[in-house]
JSON list of C-alpha atoms in Angstrom, two decimals:
[
{"chain": "P", "resi": 133, "resn": "MET", "atom": "CA", "xyz": [364.75, 162.06, 166.59]},
{"chain": "P", "resi": 134, "resn": "ASP", "atom": "CA", "xyz": [362.21, 162.78, 169.30]},
{"chain": "P", "resi": 135, "resn": "LEU", "atom": "CA", "xyz": [358.86, 163.95, 167.89]},
{"chain": "P", "resi": 136, "resn": "LEU", "atom": "CA", "xyz": [358.51, 166.98, 170.18]},
{"chain": "P", "resi": 137, "resn": "LYS", "atom": "CA", "xyz": [362.06, 168.13, 169.41]},
{"chain": "P", "resi": 138, "resn": "TYR", "atom": "CA", "xyz": [361.35, 167.72, 165.71]},
{"chain": "P", "resi": 139, "resn": "LEU", "atom": "CA", "xyz": [358.16, 169.80, 165.96]},
{"chain": "P", "resi": 140, "resn": "GLU", "atom": "CA", "xyz": [360.02, 172.51, 167.88]},
{"chain": "P", "resi": 141, "resn": "GLN", "atom": "CA", "xyz": [362.77, 172.49, 165.25]},
{"chain": "P", "resi": 142, "resn": "VAL", "atom": "CA", "xyz": [360.24, 172.81, 162.42]},
{"chain": "P", "resi": 143, "resn": "ALA", "atom": "CA", "xyz": [358.43, 175.63, 164.24]},
{"chain": "P", "resi": 144, "resn": "SER", "atom": "CA", "xyz": [361.68, 177.59, 164.51]},
{"chain": "P", "resi": 145, "resn": "ASP", "atom": "CA", "xyz": [363.14, 176.55, 161.13]},
{"chain": "P", "resi": 146, "resn": "PRO", "atom": "CA", "xyz": [360.28, 175.51, 158.81]},
{"chain": "P", "resi": 147, "resn": "LYS", "atom": "CA", "xyz": [362.53, 174.57, 155.89]},
{"chain": "P", "resi": 148, "resn": "SER", "atom": "CA", "xyz": [364.23, 171.94, 158.05]},
{"chain": "P", "resi": 149, "resn": "ALA", "atom": "CA", "xyz": [361.13, 169.75, 157.70]},
{"chain": "P", "resi": 150, "resn": "ASP", "atom": "CA", "xyz": [361.24, 166.68, 155.52]},
{"chain": "P", "resi": 151, "resn": "PHE", "atom": "CA", "xyz": [358.01, 164.94, 154.49]},
{"chain": "P", "resi": 152, "resn": "LYS", "atom": "CA", "xyz": [359.41, 161.42, 154.79]},
{"chain": "P", "resi": 153, "resn": "GLN", "atom": "CA", "xyz": [360.89, 162.14, 158.23]},
{"chain": "P", "resi": 154, "resn": "THR", "atom": "CA", "xyz": [357.58, 163.65, 159.34]},
{"chain": "P", "resi": 155, "resn": "ILE", "atom": "CA", "xyz": [355.66, 160.54, 158.28]},
{"chain": "P", "resi": 156, "resn": "ASN", "atom": "CA", "xyz": [358.25, 158.20, 159.83]},
{"chain": "P", "resi": 157, "resn": "LEU", "atom": "CA", "xyz": [358.01, 160.02, 163.17]},
{"chain": "P", "resi": 158, "resn": "ILE", "atom": "CA", "xyz": [354.22, 159.94, 163.11]},
{"chain": "P", "resi": 159, "resn": "ASP", "atom": "CA", "xyz": [354.37, 156.20, 162.40]},
{"chain": "P", "resi": 160, "resn": "GLU", "atom": "CA", "xyz": [356.82, 155.73, 165.28]},
{"chain": "P", "resi": 161, "resn": "TYR", "atom": "CA", "xyz": [354.70, 157.59, 167.84]},
{"chain": "P", "resi": 162, "resn": "TYR", "atom": "CA", "xyz": [351.15, 156.80, 166.69]},
{"chain": "P", "resi": 163, "resn": "GLN", "atom": "CA", "xyz": [348.96, 153.94, 165.52]},
{"chain": "P", "resi": 164, "resn": "PHE", "atom": "CA", "xyz": [347.36, 155.17, 162.30]},
{"chain": "P", "resi": 165, "resn": "SER", "atom": "CA", "xyz": [343.83, 154.27, 161.27]},
{"chain": "P", "resi": 166, "resn": "PRO", "atom": "CA", "xyz": [342.86, 155.65, 157.86]},
{"chain": "P", "resi": 167, "resn": "ALA", "atom": "CA", "xyz": [340.09, 158.20, 158.33]},
{"chain": "P", "resi": 168, "resn": "SER", "atom": "CA", "xyz": [337.88, 160.24, 156.05]},
{"chain": "P", "resi": 169, "resn": "PHE", "atom": "CA", "xyz": [338.39, 163.96, 156.41]},
{"chain": "P", "resi": 170, "resn": "LYS", "atom": "CA", "xyz": [337.20, 167.24, 154.96]},
{"chain": "P", "resi": 171, "resn": "ASN", "atom": "CA", "xyz": [339.70, 169.89, 153.94]},
{"chain": "P", "resi": 172, "resn": "GLY", "atom": "CA", "xyz": [337.91, 172.97, 152.69]},
{"chain": "P", "resi": 173, "resn": "GLN", "atom": "CA", "xyz": [335.87, 171.84, 149.70]},
{"chain": "P", "resi": 174, "resn": "ILE", "atom": "CA", "xyz": [337.74, 168.53, 149.35]},
{"chain": "P", "resi": 175, "resn": "TYR", "atom": "CA", "xyz": [336.42, 165.36, 150.96]},
{"chain": "P", "resi": 176, "resn": "ASN", "atom": "CA", "xyz": [339.10, 162.67, 151.30]},
{"chain": "P", "resi": 177, "resn": "GLU", "atom": "CA", "xyz": [337.83, 159.11, 151.68]},
{"chain": "P", "resi": 178, "resn": "ALA", "atom": "CA", "xyz": [339.53, 156.91, 154.28]},
{"chain": "P", "resi": 179, "resn": "GLY", "atom": "CA", "xyz": [342.65, 155.37, 152.75]},
{"chain": "P", "resi": 180, "resn": "ASN", "atom": "CA", "xyz": [343.19, 158.21, 150.29]},
{"chain": "P", "resi": 181, "resn": "ASN", "atom": "CA", "xyz": [345.82, 160.89, 150.92]},
{"chain": "P", "resi": 182, "resn": "ASN", "atom": "CA", "xyz": [347.12, 159.15, 154.03]},
{"chain": "P", "resi": 183, "resn": "GLY", "atom": "CA", "xyz": [350.10, 161.49, 154.28]},
{"chain": "P", "resi": 184, "resn": "SER", "atom": "CA", "xyz": [347.83, 164.52, 154.49]},
{"chain": "P", "resi": 185, "resn": "CYS", "atom": "CA", "xyz": [345.57, 162.65, 156.89]},
{"chain": "P", "resi": 186, "resn": "LYS", "atom": "CA", "xyz": [348.49, 161.88, 159.22]},
{"chain": "P", "resi": 187, "resn": "ILE", "atom": "CA", "xyz": [349.89, 165.42, 159.17]},
{"chain": "P", "resi": 188, "resn": "PHE", "atom": "CA", "xyz": [346.55, 167.14, 159.71]},
{"chain": "P", "resi": 189, "resn": "ALA", "atom": "CA", "xyz": [345.64, 164.69, 162.49]},
{"chain": "P", "resi": 190, "resn": "LEU", "atom": "CA", "xyz": [349.00, 165.33, 164.18]},
{"chain": "P", "resi": 191, "resn": "GLY", "atom": "CA", "xyz": [348.53, 169.08, 163.82]},
{"chain": "P", "resi": 192, "resn": "LEU", "atom": "CA", "xyz": [345.16, 168.90, 165.52]},
{"chain": "P", "resi": 193, "resn": "LEU", "atom": "CA", "xyz": [346.43, 166.65, 168.32]},
{"chain": "P", "resi": 194, "resn": "LYS", "atom": "CA", "xyz": [349.42, 168.85, 169.04]},
{"chain": "P", "resi": 195, "resn": "GLY", "atom": "CA", "xyz": [347.69, 172.21, 168.49]},
{"chain": "P", "resi": 196, "resn": "LEU", "atom": "CA", "xyz": [350.17, 173.17, 165.78]},
{"chain": "P", "resi": 197, "resn": "SER", "atom": "CA", "xyz": [349.95, 176.45, 163.94]},
{"chain": "P", "resi": 198, "resn": "LYS", "atom": "CA", "xyz": [348.86, 176.52, 160.32]},
{"chain": "P", "resi": 199, "resn": "GLU", "atom": "CA", "xyz": [352.41, 177.52, 159.31]},
{"chain": "P", "resi": 200, "resn": "THR", "atom": "CA", "xyz": [354.12, 174.69, 161.20]},
{"chain": "P", "resi": 201, "resn": "THR", "atom": "CA", "xyz": [351.62, 172.18, 159.85]},
{"chain": "P", "resi": 202, "resn": "LEU", "atom": "CA", "xyz": [352.25, 173.32, 156.28]},
{"chain": "P", "resi": 203, "resn": "ALA", "atom": "CA", "xyz": [356.00, 173.05, 156.85]},
{"chain": "P", "resi": 204, "resn": "LEU", "atom": "CA", "xyz": [355.60, 169.40, 157.90]},
{"chain": "P", "resi": 205, "resn": "PHE", "atom": "CA", "xyz": [354.76, 168.63, 154.26]},
{"chain": "P", "resi": 206, "resn": "GLY", "atom": "CA", "xyz": [358.40, 169.50, 153.54]},
{"chain": "P", "resi": 207, "resn": "GLU", "atom": "CA", "xyz": [359.35, 169.51, 149.89]},
{"chain": "P", "resi": 208, "resn": "HIS", "atom": "CA", "xyz": [355.73, 169.05, 148.79]},
{"chain": "P", "resi": 209, "resn": "TYR", "atom": "CA", "xyz": [354.89, 172.43, 150.33]},
{"chain": "P", "resi": 210, "resn": "PHE", "atom": "CA", "xyz": [358.10, 174.37, 149.73]},
{"chain": "P", "resi": 211, "resn": "ASP", "atom": "CA", "xyz": [358.86, 173.07, 146.23]},
{"chain": "P", "resi": 212, "resn": "GLY", "atom": "CA", "xyz": [355.63, 171.61, 144.89]},
{"chain": "P", "resi": 213, "resn": "VAL", "atom": "CA", "xyz": [353.28, 174.39, 146.03]},
{"chain": "P", "resi": 214, "resn": "LEU", "atom": "CA", "xyz": [355.16, 177.58, 146.89]},
{"chain": "P", "resi": 215, "resn": "LYS", "atom": "CA", "xyz": [357.33, 177.40, 143.77]},
{"chain": "P", "resi": 216, "resn": "ASP", "atom": "CA", "xyz": [354.22, 176.79, 141.62]},
{"chain": "P", "resi": 217, "resn": "PRO", "atom": "CA", "xyz": [351.55, 179.08, 143.12]},
{"chain": "P", "resi": 218, "resn": "GLU", "atom": "CA", "xyz": [349.24, 178.79, 140.11]},
{"chain": "P", "resi": 219, "resn": "GLY", "atom": "CA", "xyz": [349.57, 175.00, 139.89]},
{"chain": "P", "resi": 220, "resn": "ASN", "atom": "CA", "xyz": [346.96, 172.44, 140.82]},
{"chain": "P", "resi": 221, "resn": "SER", "atom": "CA", "xyz": [349.13, 169.78, 142.48]},
{"chain": "P", "resi": 222, "resn": "HIS", "atom": "CA", "xyz": [348.88, 168.99, 146.19]},
{"chain": "P", "resi": 223, "resn": "GLN", "atom": "CA", "xyz": [345.28, 170.16, 146.56]},
{"chain": "P", "resi": 224, "resn": "ASN", "atom": "CA", "xyz": [345.14, 169.27, 150.26]},
{"chain": "P", "resi": 225, "resn": "ILE", "atom": "CA", "xyz": [348.05, 171.61, 150.95]},
{"chain": "P", "resi": 226, "resn": "ARG", "atom": "CA", "xyz": [346.59, 174.37, 148.77]},
{"chain": "P", "resi": 227, "resn": "ASN", "atom": "CA", "xyz": [343.16, 174.11, 150.41]},
{"chain": "P", "resi": 228, "resn": "PHE", "atom": "CA", "xyz": [344.68, 174.18, 153.88]},
{"chain": "P", "resi": 229, "resn": "MET", "atom": "CA", "xyz": [346.61, 177.32, 152.93]},
{"chain": "P", "resi": 230, "resn": "ASP", "atom": "CA", "xyz": [343.24, 178.95, 152.15]},
{"chain": "P", "resi": 231, "resn": "THR", "atom": "CA", "xyz": [341.00, 177.56, 154.89]},
{"chain": "P", "resi": 232, "resn": "GLY", "atom": "CA", "xyz": [343.40, 176.69, 157.73]},
{"chain": "P", "resi": 233, "resn": "TRP", "atom": "CA", "xyz": [342.11, 174.69, 160.67]},
{"chain": "P", "resi": 234, "resn": "SER", "atom": "CA", "xyz": [338.54, 175.90, 160.17]},
{"chain": "P", "resi": 235, "resn": "GLY", "atom": "CA", "xyz": [338.41, 173.80, 156.99]},
{"chain": "P", "resi": 236, "resn": "ILE", "atom": "CA", "xyz": [339.63, 170.54, 158.57]},
{"chain": "P", "resi": 237, "resn": "ALA", "atom": "CA", "xyz": [337.16, 168.01, 159.98]},
{"chain": "P", "resi": 238, "resn": "PHE", "atom": "CA", "xyz": [337.74, 164.29, 160.58]},
{"chain": "P", "resi": 239, "resn": "ASP", "atom": "CA", "xyz": [334.98, 161.66, 160.61]},
{"chain": "P", "resi": 240, "resn": "THR", "atom": "CA", "xyz": [336.96, 159.52, 163.09]},
{"chain": "P", "resi": 241, "resn": "GLU", "atom": "CA", "xyz": [340.27, 159.76, 164.94]},
{"chain": "P", "resi": 242, "resn": "ALA", "atom": "CA", "xyz": [343.20, 158.86, 162.72]},
{"chain": "P", "resi": 243, "resn": "LEU", "atom": "CA", "xyz": [346.00, 158.72, 165.31]},
{"chain": "P", "resi": 244, "resn": "GLN", "atom": "CA", "xyz": [346.30, 156.94, 168.65]},
{"chain": "P", "resi": 245, "resn": "PRO", "atom": "CA", "xyz": [349.51, 157.34, 170.70]},
{"chain": "P", "resi": 246, "resn": "VAL", "atom": "CA", "xyz": [351.70, 154.25, 171.04]},
{"chain": "P", "resi": 247, "resn": "LYS", "atom": "CA", "xyz": [354.47, 155.87, 173.15]}
]
């Protein structure tokens, strides 16, 4: 699937997102370089939480809304977080829910277009 069509689909139907498909599309359209990033009070070292790194980097590059970006986490967001609101799994998702884009800061660029 085309990345832009996928992002439009997720924006209009958030539950259509699938984490693995999101990551596969990012890998198809971008060269990934692990990058350190801050997400609220969490500091992620380069190479850790690469899935979150890729999704947040894509969200910034494409100017995605907080809601669409959260949906890109697919089942991790809808099942792992929303169905367990008091849980402590998926801290990057939970922090982003609280701080949004104001809490995200990258030390270096994580994604470079290849297409």
